[in-house]
mmCIF file of C-alpha atoms and ligand atoms in Angstrom:
data_model
loop_
_atom_site.group_PDB
_atom_site.id
_atom_site.type_symbol
_atom_site.label_atom_id
_atom_site.label_comp_id
_atom_site.label_asym_id
_atom_site.label_seq_id
_atom_site.Cartn_x
_atom_site.Cartn_y
_atom_site.Cartn_z
ATOM 1 C CA MET K 51 50.257 -68.395 -28.965
ATOM 2 C CA THR K 52 53.731 -66.800 -28.718
ATOM 3 C CA ASP K 53 52.414 -63.314 -27.897
ATOM 4 C CA ARG K 54 50.065 -64.505 -25.201
ATOM 5 C CA ILE K 55 50.250 -62.871 -21.783
ATOM 6 C CA LEU K 56 50.730 -65.241 -18.883
ATOM 7 C CA ASN K 57 48.364 -64.661 -15.951
ATOM 8 C CA TRP K 58 49.822 -65.214 -12.496
ATOM 9 C CA GLY K 59 48.167 -65.874 -9.145
ATOM 10 C CA LEU K 60 49.847 -65.503 -5.758
ATOM 11 C CA LEU K 61 49.124 -68.423 -3.436
ATOM 12 C CA SER K 62 49.023 -66.564 -0.080
ATOM 13 C CA THR K 63 49.844 -63.071 1.078
ATOM 14 C CA ALA K 64 53.429 -64.030 2.050
ATOM 15 C CA HIS K 65 56.015 -61.352 2.652
ATOM 16 C CA ILE K 66 58.161 -62.617 -0.242
ATOM 17 C CA ASN K 67 55.384 -61.904 -2.781
ATOM 18 C CA ARG K 68 56.436 -58.279 -2.946
ATOM 19 C CA ALA K 69 59.727 -59.343 -4.591
ATOM 20 C CA LEU K 70 57.736 -60.793 -7.488
ATOM 21 C CA ILE K 71 55.062 -58.124 -7.782
ATOM 22 C CA LYS K 72 57.427 -55.521 -9.274
ATOM 23 C CA PRO K 73 58.833 -57.718 -12.072
ATOM 24 C CA LEU K 74 55.367 -59.116 -12.809
ATOM 25 C CA ASN K 75 53.982 -55.608 -13.157
ATOM 26 C CA ALA K 76 56.989 -54.487 -15.211
ATOM 27 C CA SER K 77 56.960 -57.479 -17.586
ATOM 28 C CA LYS K 78 55.138 -57.034 -20.888
ATOM 29 C CA ARG K 79 54.661 -60.802 -21.188
ATOM 30 C CA ASN K 80 53.316 -61.514 -17.704
ATOM 31 C CA ARG K 81 50.447 -60.125 -15.658
ATOM 32 C CA LEU K 82 49.641 -60.426 -11.976
ATOM 33 C CA LEU K 83 45.918 -61.206 -12.024
ATOM 34 C CA ALA K 84 45.005 -62.596 -8.593
ATOM 35 C CA VAL K 85 45.977 -63.231 -5.002
ATOM 36 C CA ALA K 86 44.532 -65.835 -2.627
ATOM 37 C CA SER K 87 44.518 -65.898 1.125
ATOM 38 C CA ARG K 88 42.945 -68.137 3.748
ATOM 39 C CA SER K 89 40.545 -65.288 4.506
ATOM 40 C CA GLN K 90 38.622 -63.106 2.057
ATOM 41 C CA THR K 91 39.289 -59.994 4.172
ATOM 42 C CA SER K 92 43.022 -60.534 4.037
ATOM 43 C CA ALA K 93 42.916 -61.215 0.280
ATOM 44 C CA ASP K 94 40.841 -58.064 -0.321
ATOM 45 C CA THR K 95 43.156 -55.892 1.773
ATOM 46 C CA TYR K 96 46.230 -57.298 0.064
ATOM 47 C CA ALA K 97 44.737 -56.891 -3.429
ATOM 48 C CA ARG K 98 43.853 -53.256 -2.671
ATOM 49 C CA GLU K 99 47.319 -52.512 -1.289
ATOM 50 C CA TRP K 100 49.166 -54.037 -4.265
ATOM 51 C CA LYS K 101 46.575 -53.152 -6.938
ATOM 52 C CA ILE K 102 45.900 -56.778 -7.861
ATOM 53 C CA PRO K 103 42.665 -57.153 -9.897
ATOM 54 C CA ARG K 104 41.254 -60.297 -8.184
ATOM 55 C CA ALA K 105 41.161 -61.454 -4.568
ATOM 56 C CA HIS K 106 40.233 -65.041 -3.690
ATOM 57 C CA GLY K 107 39.246 -65.956 -0.135
ATOM 58 C CA SER K 108 40.662 -69.478 -0.326
ATOM 59 C CA TYR K 109 43.541 -71.225 -2.052
ATOM 60 C CA GLU K 110 41.064 -73.580 -3.769
ATOM 61 C CA ALA K 111 39.273 -70.599 -5.320
ATOM 62 C CA LEU K 112 42.538 -69.447 -6.914
ATOM 63 C CA LEU K 113 43.163 -72.929 -8.318
ATOM 64 C CA ASN K 114 39.621 -72.897 -9.745
ATOM 65 C CA ASP K 115 40.148 -69.514 -11.441
ATOM 66 C CA SER K 116 40.195 -70.580 -15.094
ATOM 67 C CA GLU K 117 42.130 -67.497 -16.246
ATOM 68 C CA ILE K 118 45.192 -68.211 -14.083
ATOM 69 C CA ASP K 119 48.125 -69.829 -15.921
ATOM 70 C CA VAL K 120 50.859 -69.796 -13.253
ATOM 71 C CA ILE K 121 50.636 -70.188 -9.501
ATOM 72 C CA TYR K 122 53.423 -68.667 -7.417
ATOM 73 C CA ASN K 123 53.608 -70.927 -4.349
ATOM 74 C CA SER K 124 54.949 -68.791 -1.510
ATOM 75 C CA LEU K 125 53.515 -70.872 1.324
ATOM 76 C CA PRO K 126 55.575 -72.052 4.329
ATOM 77 C CA ASN K 127 57.977 -74.877 3.417
ATOM 78 C CA HIS K 128 55.822 -77.721 4.765
ATOM 79 C CA LEU K 129 52.988 -76.736 2.405
ATOM 80 C CA HIS K 130 55.035 -76.462 -0.810
ATOM 81 C CA ALA K 131 54.416 -80.045 -1.925
ATOM 82 C CA GLU K 132 50.730 -80.283 -1.000
ATOM 83 C CA TRP K 133 49.686 -77.080 -2.786
ATOM 84 C CA THR K 134 52.043 -77.455 -5.731
ATOM 85 C CA ILE K 135 50.510 -80.862 -6.443
ATOM 86 C CA LYS K 136 46.967 -79.485 -6.040
ATOM 87 C CA ALA K 137 47.805 -76.594 -8.395
ATOM 88 C CA LEU K 138 49.339 -78.885 -11.042
ATOM 89 C CA ARG K 139 46.332 -81.216 -10.863
ATOM 90 C CA ALA K 140 44.076 -78.152 -11.295
ATOM 91 C CA GLY K 141 45.877 -77.519 -14.591
ATOM 92 C CA LYS K 142 48.212 -74.738 -13.442
ATOM 93 C CA ASN K 143 51.918 -74.219 -14.014
ATOM 94 C CA VAL K 144 53.773 -73.619 -10.743
ATOM 95 C CA LEU K 145 56.744 -71.558 -9.624
ATOM 96 C CA CYS K 146 57.398 -72.919 -6.131
ATOM 97 C CA GLU K 147 59.523 -71.143 -3.540
ATOM 98 C CA LYS K 148 62.731 -72.620 -2.170
ATOM 99 C CA PRO K 149 63.312 -74.981 -0.508
ATOM 100 C CA PHE K 150 61.324 -76.929 -3.087
ATOM 101 C CA ALA K 151 60.078 -79.439 -0.481
ATOM 102 C CA ILE K 152 61.256 -80.992 2.757
ATOM 103 C CA SER K 153 61.510 -84.679 1.821
ATOM 104 C CA LEU K 154 62.449 -86.654 -1.266
ATOM 105 C CA ALA K 155 59.046 -88.355 -1.217
ATOM 106 C CA GLU K 156 57.480 -84.891 -1.584
ATOM 107 C CA VAL K 157 59.817 -83.946 -4.442
ATOM 108 C CA ASP K 158 59.013 -87.198 -6.226
ATOM 109 C CA ALA K 159 55.257 -86.690 -5.834
ATOM 110 C CA MET K 160 55.582 -83.123 -7.183
ATOM 111 C CA THR K 161 57.630 -84.345 -10.140
ATOM 112 C CA GLN K 162 55.130 -87.113 -10.843
ATOM 113 C CA ALA K 163 52.263 -84.582 -10.821
ATOM 114 C CA ALA K 164 54.187 -82.321 -13.239
ATOM 115 C CA ASN K 165 54.933 -85.250 -15.553
ATOM 116 C CA GLU K 166 51.368 -86.541 -15.491
ATOM 117 C CA THR K 167 49.777 -83.144 -16.104
ATOM 118 C CA GLY K 168 52.400 -81.895 -18.573
ATOM 119 C CA LYS K 169 52.508 -78.567 -16.701
ATOM 120 C CA VAL K 170 55.684 -76.596 -15.972
ATOM 121 C CA LEU K 171 57.051 -76.785 -12.453
ATOM 122 C CA ALA K 172 60.178 -74.991 -11.252
ATOM 123 C CA GLU K 173 61.802 -73.969 -7.979
ATOM 124 C CA ALA K 174 62.111 -70.216 -7.412
ATOM 125 C CA PHE K 175 65.903 -70.053 -6.954
ATOM 126 C CA MET K 176 66.041 -66.512 -8.300
ATOM 127 C CA TYR K 177 69.829 -66.075 -8.068
ATOM 128 C CA ARG K 178 70.354 -68.846 -10.626
ATOM 129 C CA HIS K 179 68.957 -66.667 -13.436
ATOM 130 C CA HIS K 180 71.016 -63.580 -12.629
ATOM 131 C CA VAL K 181 73.832 -62.393 -14.918
ATOM 132 C CA GLN K 182 76.326 -62.432 -12.031
ATOM 133 C CA THR K 183 75.764 -66.161 -11.389
ATOM 134 C CA LEU K 184 76.083 -66.946 -15.093
ATOM 135 C CA LYS K 185 79.317 -64.882 -15.243
ATOM 136 C CA VAL K 186 80.831 -66.671 -12.220
ATOM 137 C CA LYS K 187 80.043 -70.030 -13.798
ATOM 138 C CA GLU K 188 81.574 -68.860 -17.087
ATOM 139 C CA ILE K 189 84.798 -67.756 -15.328
ATOM 140 C CA VAL K 190 85.116 -71.078 -13.498
ATOM 141 C CA ASP K 191 84.365 -73.112 -16.631
ATOM 142 C CA SER K 192 86.885 -71.064 -18.668
ATOM 143 C CA GLY K 193 89.677 -72.450 -16.462
ATOM 144 C CA LYS K 194 90.865 -68.978 -15.348
ATOM 145 C CA LEU K 195 91.025 -70.126 -11.724
ATOM 146 C CA GLY K 196 92.875 -73.330 -12.575
ATOM 147 C CA LYS K 197 91.555 -76.525 -11.031
ATOM 148 C CA ILE K 198 88.877 -75.819 -8.410
ATOM 149 C CA GLN K 199 89.866 -76.957 -4.922
ATOM 150 C CA LEU K 200 87.603 -75.219 -2.439
ATOM 151 C CA ILE K 201 84.309 -73.338 -2.288
ATOM 152 C CA LYS K 202 83.391 -71.501 0.904
ATOM 153 C CA GLY K 203 80.220 -69.610 1.627
ATOM 154 C CA ALA K 204 77.731 -68.354 4.159
ATOM 155 C CA PHE K 205 74.232 -66.997 4.424
ATOM 156 C CA THR K 206 73.176 -65.758 7.869
ATOM 157 C CA TYR K 207 70.925 -63.097 9.373
ATOM 158 C CA THR K 208 69.081 -62.464 12.625
ATOM 159 C CA ILE K 209 65.486 -63.527 13.184
ATOM 160 C CA LYS K 210 63.995 -61.509 16.045
ATOM 161 C CA ASN K 211 60.361 -62.622 15.726
ATOM 162 C CA GLU K 212 59.979 -65.858 17.678
ATOM 163 C CA ASN K 213 56.754 -66.667 15.773
ATOM 164 C CA ASP K 214 58.525 -66.637 12.405
ATOM 165 C CA ILE K 215 57.620 -69.738 10.358
ATOM 166 C CA ARG K 216 61.370 -70.463 10.078
ATOM 167 C CA ASN K 217 61.560 -71.279 13.810
ATOM 168 C CA PHE K 218 59.210 -74.274 13.667
ATOM 169 C CA LYS K 219 60.479 -77.708 12.741
ATOM 170 C CA ASP K 220 57.019 -78.994 11.743
ATOM 171 C CA MET K 221 56.726 -76.130 9.223
ATOM 172 C CA GLY K 222 60.038 -76.963 7.569
ATOM 173 C CA GLY K 223 61.872 -74.453 9.729
ATOM 174 C CA GLY K 224 65.605 -74.239 10.254
ATOM 175 C CA SER K 225 68.399 -72.197 8.762
ATOM 176 C CA ILE K 226 69.693 -74.911 6.437
ATOM 177 C CA TRP K 227 66.282 -75.114 4.746
ATOM 178 C CA ASP K 228 65.849 -71.353 4.677
ATOM 179 C CA VAL K 229 69.276 -69.992 3.706
ATOM 180 C CA GLY K 230 71.787 -72.873 3.842
ATOM 181 C CA CYS K 231 70.046 -74.115 0.689
ATOM 182 C CA TYR K 232 71.725 -71.206 -1.195
ATOM 183 C CA PRO K 233 75.441 -71.971 -0.631
ATOM 184 C CA ILE K 234 74.663 -75.665 -1.166
ATOM 185 C CA SER K 235 72.932 -74.895 -4.455
ATOM 186 C CA TYR K 236 75.664 -72.420 -5.454
ATOM 187 C CA ALA K 237 78.476 -74.915 -4.859
ATOM 188 C CA ARG K 238 76.654 -77.690 -6.745
ATOM 189 C CA THR K 239 75.991 -75.309 -9.639
ATOM 190 C CA ILE K 240 79.602 -74.136 -9.831
ATOM 191 C CA VAL K 241 81.073 -77.629 -9.583
ATOM 192 C CA GLY K 242 78.442 -78.973 -11.991
ATOM 193 C CA ALA K 243 78.284 -82.239 -10.046
ATOM 194 C CA GLU K 244 76.916 -83.690 -6.824
ATOM 195 C CA PRO K 245 78.770 -84.116 -3.516
ATOM 196 C CA VAL K 246 79.661 -87.675 -2.564
ATOM 197 C CA GLU K 247 80.133 -87.180 1.201
ATOM 198 C CA VAL K 248 78.790 -84.587 3.638
ATOM 199 C CA PHE K 249 79.266 -83.726 7.283
ATOM 200 C CA GLY K 250 77.280 -81.250 9.353
ATOM 201 C CA TRP K 251 76.934 -79.724 12.816
ATOM 202 C CA GLN K 252 73.885 -77.881 14.045
ATOM 203 C CA VAL K 253 72.743 -75.789 16.986
ATOM 204 C CA THR K 254 69.031 -76.338 17.463
ATOM 205 C CA GLY K 255 66.361 -74.003 18.837
ATOM 206 C CA PRO K 256 63.278 -74.734 20.991
ATOM 207 C CA SER K 257 61.344 -76.644 18.261
ATOM 208 C CA GLY K 258 64.342 -78.808 17.320
ATOM 209 C CA SER K 259 65.094 -77.090 14.022
ATOM 210 C CA ASP K 260 68.561 -75.668 13.487
ATOM 211 C CA GLU K 261 69.342 -72.036 14.299
ATOM 212 C CA ILE K 262 72.942 -72.441 13.143
ATOM 213 C CA PHE K 263 74.224 -75.002 10.661
ATOM 214 C CA VAL K 264 77.838 -75.629 9.661
ATOM 215 C CA GLY K 265 78.328 -78.014 6.773
ATOM 216 C CA GLN K 266 81.012 -79.575 4.611
ATOM 217 C CA MET K 267 80.616 -81.320 1.274
ATOM 218 C CA LYS K 268 83.182 -83.369 -0.585
ATOM 219 C CA PHE K 269 82.906 -83.677 -4.353
ATOM 220 C CA ARG K 270 84.867 -86.036 -6.589
ATOM 221 C CA ASP K 271 88.224 -84.792 -7.936
ATOM 222 C CA GLY K 272 89.296 -83.322 -4.609
ATOM 223 C CA ILE K 273 86.832 -80.415 -4.479
ATOM 224 C CA HIS K 274 85.714 -79.489 -0.962
ATOM 225 C CA THR K 275 83.025 -77.078 0.211
ATOM 226 C CA GLN K 276 82.393 -75.450 3.585
ATOM 227 C CA PHE K 277 79.439 -73.268 4.459
ATOM 228 C CA ASP K 278 77.426 -71.967 7.381
ATOM 229 C CA SER K 279 73.884 -70.693 7.696
ATOM 230 C CA GLY K 280 72.073 -69.247 10.647
ATOM 231 C CA PHE K 281 69.476 -67.038 12.272
ATOM 232 C CA LYS K 282 71.590 -65.819 15.185
ATOM 233 C CA SER K 283 74.220 -63.615 13.551
ATOM 234 C CA PRO K 284 74.202 -60.395 11.545
ATOM 235 C CA TYR K 285 73.546 -60.531 7.811
ATOM 236 C CA ARG K 286 76.436 -62.292 6.070
ATOM 237 C CA SER K 287 76.468 -63.563 2.548
ATOM 238 C CA TYR K 288 79.458 -64.546 0.436
ATOM 239 C CA ILE K 289 81.003 -67.191 -1.774
ATOM 240 C CA GLU K 290 84.723 -67.714 -2.292
ATOM 241 C CA ILE K 291 85.956 -70.064 -5.017
ATOM 242 C CA VAL K 292 89.579 -71.149 -4.760
ATOM 243 C CA GLY K 293 91.428 -72.693 -7.683
ATOM 244 C CA THR K 294 95.038 -73.751 -8.184
ATOM 245 C CA ASP K 295 95.806 -70.510 -10.111
ATOM 246 C CA ALA K 296 93.458 -67.860 -8.753
ATOM 247 C CA SER K 297 90.522 -67.238 -6.445
ATOM 248 C CA LEU K 298 87.203 -65.505 -6.969
ATOM 249 C CA ASN K 299 85.302 -63.642 -4.256
ATOM 250 C CA ILE K 300 81.607 -62.962 -4.673
ATOM 251 C CA PRO K 301 80.459 -60.638 -1.879
ATOM 252 C CA ASN K 302 76.787 -60.739 -2.824
ATOM 253 C CA PRO K 303 76.156 -64.143 -4.428
ATOM 254 C CA PHE K 304 72.531 -64.863 -3.520
ATOM 255 C CA LYS K 305 70.843 -61.493 -3.881
ATOM 256 C CA PRO K 306 72.734 -59.749 -6.674
ATOM 257 C CA GLY K 307 71.184 -56.619 -8.100
ATOM 258 C CA VAL K 308 71.681 -54.054 -10.826
ATOM 259 C CA LYS K 309 75.299 -53.133 -9.956
ATOM 260 C CA ASN K 310 77.599 -55.914 -8.785
ATOM 261 C CA GLU K 311 81.295 -56.436 -8.155
ATOM 262 C CA ILE K 312 83.261 -59.664 -7.911
ATOM 263 C CA TYR K 313 87.004 -59.953 -7.248
ATOM 264 C CA LEU K 314 89.559 -62.136 -8.990
ATOM 265 C CA THR K 315 92.867 -62.573 -7.128
ATOM 266 C CA ARG K 316 95.929 -63.976 -8.894
ATOM 267 C CA ASP K 317 99.592 -63.724 -7.837
ATOM 268 C CA GLY K 318 98.627 -61.444 -4.940
ATOM 269 C CA LYS K 319 96.880 -58.912 -7.216
ATOM 270 C CA THR K 320 93.132 -58.385 -7.036
ATOM 271 C CA GLN K 321 91.117 -57.347 -10.065
ATOM 272 C CA LYS K 322 87.607 -55.933 -9.630
ATOM 273 C CA ILE K 323 85.093 -57.168 -12.185
ATOM 274 C CA ASN K 324 81.943 -55.052 -12.560
ATOM 275 C CA ILE K 325 78.785 -56.858 -13.585
ATOM 276 C CA LYS K 326 75.682 -55.047 -14.708
ATOM 277 C CA GLY K 327 72.643 -57.067 -13.744
ATOM 278 C CA GLU K 328 68.903 -56.984 -13.988
ATOM 279 C CA GLU K 329 66.308 -56.818 -11.235
ATOM 280 C CA LEU K 330 66.863 -60.006 -9.180
ATOM 281 C CA TYR K 331 63.436 -61.653 -9.459
ATOM 282 C CA LEU K 332 62.839 -60.843 -13.137
ATOM 283 C CA GLY K 333 64.821 -63.867 -14.349
ATOM 284 C CA GLU K 334 62.593 -66.510 -12.771
ATOM 285 C CA VAL K 335 59.456 -64.791 -14.103
ATOM 286 C CA GLU K 336 60.783 -64.620 -17.672
ATOM 287 C CA ASP K 337 62.165 -68.181 -17.432
ATOM 288 C CA MET K 338 58.682 -69.363 -16.471
ATOM 289 C CA TYR K 339 57.202 -67.530 -19.464
ATOM 290 C CA ASP K 340 59.705 -69.108 -21.852
ATOM 291 C CA SER K 341 59.032 -72.538 -20.378
ATOM 292 C CA VAL K 342 55.229 -72.306 -20.436
ATOM 293 C CA ILE K 343 54.765 -70.478 -23.734
ATOM 294 C CA ARG K 344 57.867 -71.372 -25.734
ATOM 295 C CA GLY K 345 58.446 -74.902 -24.452
ATOM 296 C CA LYS K 346 61.979 -74.247 -23.145
ATOM 297 C CA SER K 347 63.158 -76.346 -20.176
ATOM 298 C CA PRO K 348 63.219 -74.369 -16.917
ATOM 299 C CA ARG K 349 66.773 -73.345 -15.929
ATOM 300 C CA VAL K 350 66.298 -74.916 -12.491
ATOM 301 C CA THR K 351 65.339 -78.468 -13.395
ATOM 302 C CA LEU K 352 63.370 -80.835 -11.170
ATOM 303 C CA ALA K 353 66.393 -83.160 -11.018
ATOM 304 C CA ASP K 354 68.517 -80.246 -9.776
ATOM 305 C CA SER K 355 65.935 -79.348 -7.101
ATOM 306 C CA ARG K 356 65.806 -82.992 -6.009
ATOM 307 C CA GLU K 357 69.583 -83.118 -5.577
ATOM 308 C CA ASN K 358 69.608 -79.961 -3.469
ATOM 309 C CA ILE K 359 67.002 -81.458 -1.136
ATOM 310 C CA ALA K 360 68.919 -84.776 -1.024
ATOM 311 C CA VAL K 361 72.082 -82.926 0.070
ATOM 312 C CA ILE K 362 70.225 -80.915 2.743
ATOM 313 C CA LEU K 363 68.671 -84.116 4.122
ATOM 314 C CA ALA K 364 72.071 -85.848 4.150
ATOM 315 C CA LEU K 365 73.608 -82.898 6.022
ATOM 316 C CA LEU K 366 70.776 -82.969 8.585
ATOM 317 C CA GLU K 367 71.229 -86.718 8.997
ATOM 318 C CA SER K 368 74.942 -86.164 9.605
ATOM 319 C CA ALA K 369 74.271 -83.420 12.164
ATOM 320 C CA GLN K 370 71.846 -85.720 13.995
ATOM 321 C CA SER K 371 74.045 -88.814 13.927
ATOM 322 C CA GLY K 372 77.428 -87.112 14.290
ATOM 323 C CA LYS K 373 78.651 -89.230 11.373
ATOM 324 C CA LEU K 374 79.796 -88.612 7.843
ATOM 325 C CA VAL K 375 76.989 -89.365 5.366
ATOM 326 C CA ILE K 376 77.520 -90.754 1.878
ATOM 327 C CA VAL K 377 75.103 -89.017 -0.482
HETATM 328 N N1 NAP U 548 63.431 -66.560 -2.868
HETATM 329 C C1 NAP U 548 63.517 -65.689 -1.899
HETATM 330 O O1 NAP U 548 64.197 -64.676 -1.989
HETATM 331 C C2 NAP U 548 62.731 -65.927 -0.637
HETATM 332 C C3 NAP U 548 62.744 -64.971 0.370
HETATM 333 C C4 NAP U 548 61.929 -65.158 1.487
HETATM 334 C C5 NAP U 548 61.157 -66.296 1.600
HETATM 335 N N2 NAP U 548 61.180 -67.234 0.619
HETATM 336 C C6 NAP U 548 60.358 -68.444 0.733
HETATM 337 O O2 NAP U 548 59.005 -68.055 0.587
HETATM 338 C C7 NAP U 548 58.160 -68.809 1.440
HETATM 339 C C8 NAP U 548 57.360 -67.863 2.330
HETATM 340 O O3 NAP U 548 58.232 -67.115 3.119
HETATM 341 P P1 NAP U 548 57.736 -65.724 3.774
HETATM 342 O O4 NAP U 548 58.767 -65.261 4.706
HETATM 343 O O5 NAP U 548 57.304 -64.787 2.703
HETATM 344 O O6 NAP U 548 56.479 -66.262 4.614
HETATM 345 P P2 NAP U 548 55.335 -65.478 5.412
HETATM 346 O O7 NAP U 548 55.466 -63.995 5.202
HETATM 347 O O8 NAP U 548 55.338 -66.007 6.792
HETATM 348 O O9 NAP U 548 54.039 -65.910 4.621
HETATM 349 C C9 NAP U 548 53.599 -67.227 4.507
HETATM 350 C C10 NAP U 548 52.136 -67.168 4.075
HETATM 351 O O10 NAP U 548 51.649 -68.503 4.009
HETATM 352 C C11 NAP U 548 50.271 -68.511 4.345
HETATM 353 N N3 NAP U 548 50.050 -69.623 5.284
HETATM 354 C C12 NAP U 548 49.321 -70.733 5.027
HETATM 355 N N4 NAP U 548 49.334 -71.569 6.067
HETATM 356 C C13 NAP U 548 50.083 -70.986 7.025
HETATM 357 C C14 NAP U 548 50.450 -71.361 8.332
HETATM 358 N N5 NAP U 548 50.072 -72.532 8.870
HETATM 359 N N6 NAP U 548 51.217 -70.527 9.040
HETATM 360 C C15 NAP U 548 51.654 -69.370 8.508
HETATM 361 N N7 NAP U 548 51.347 -68.940 7.245
HETATM 362 C C16 NAP U 548 50.563 -69.752 6.514
HETATM 363 C C17 NAP U 548 49.902 -67.145 4.904
HETATM 364 O O11 NAP U 548 49.149 -66.475 3.909
HETATM 365 P P3 NAP U 548 47.549 -66.209 4.035
HETATM 366 O O12 NAP U 548 47.327 -65.802 5.443
HETATM 367 O O13 NAP U 548 47.338 -65.126 3.062
HETATM 368 O O14 NAP U 548 46.850 -67.470 3.673
HETATM 369 C C18 NAP U 548 51.238 -66.435 5.075
HETATM 370 O O15 NAP U 548 51.171 -65.077 4.743
HETATM 371 C C19 NAP U 548 59.088 -69.768 2.201
HETATM 372 O O16 NAP U 548 59.108 -71.004 1.544
HETATM 373 C C20 NAP U 548 60.459 -69.113 2.082
HETATM 374 O O17 NAP U 548 61.521 -70.054 2.095
HETATM 375 C C21 NAP U 548 61.943 -67.061 -0.497
#
């Protein structure tokens, strides 16, 4: 059982699939066996382009493929829950893209399906598995920064295509769902606890989803977090962690790669820390293998995913009501 190869199927021909195709092809323990699309022509074309052995002309056909062990759910956000549940009930393990779902009722139904079927389900927060993230957490937990006071961060970029799925509220669009979820998740991971109060502002686009979101989260013990996300500015991505003794700057927190640098500043002197990493999306693939074949718990737990969604929903509620929301 331990040497078994895990067969993966891509649920859709989404753009993000290409991030997973390389590590799946490189991994000795995993194999990309199939892709599914809503049309057979599109599945065939995609399978030819990416040298994937099987092409299914419907999502159902992929779920009925008895040789598939893991479904990678890369559908638009509003379809994560529906197809994750269908995949679990078809006996598949599922790696589901972020944001995990767009309501707590969806998260709970997904969790229930995973519990009832005994299959592995995890959110594809790839940065969580990377060496840089683990190193940052280790530095904070070691006490080198003193007592943590503030975490700041941002994730923005420009969307030019007005038909992008991220622009439509009914598809789970909005920058907080798409990229704001990263600084929220990062702060929660670093603090190792949940915020107790949040406040948010948003600038909405034509469908009512946010194009810019500015949020604040207050944790117990006097830890505060500020972040922004958006689709209307150039690419920006950073996390700054400020403690009573030192601060840590992470210029590339969410998409770290093979060579990374973070900066520790103490007494006005900045030390560069080099971190050698692995290919970004490899970690979630190997974590899935260890969970399915070796029975390890996924690094990103379902409880963790639920909390991230709860915080996003609380921030959206605050932005809509103009009031502070207790989480
Ligand atoms: N972790 C990361 O680094 C990362 C990066 C980017 C995106 N993501 C996540 O990955 C997911 C997909 O994002 P993406 O940018 O790759 O999406 P995309 O390129 O727009 O692809 C979405 C796919 O979903 C399928 N689909 C099914 N119903 C659809 C509908 N009603 N409208 C549009 N497409 C529909 C389509 O595949 P078929 O036509 O083949 O059926 C389409 O190719 C999102 O949840 C996003 O948050 C994660």
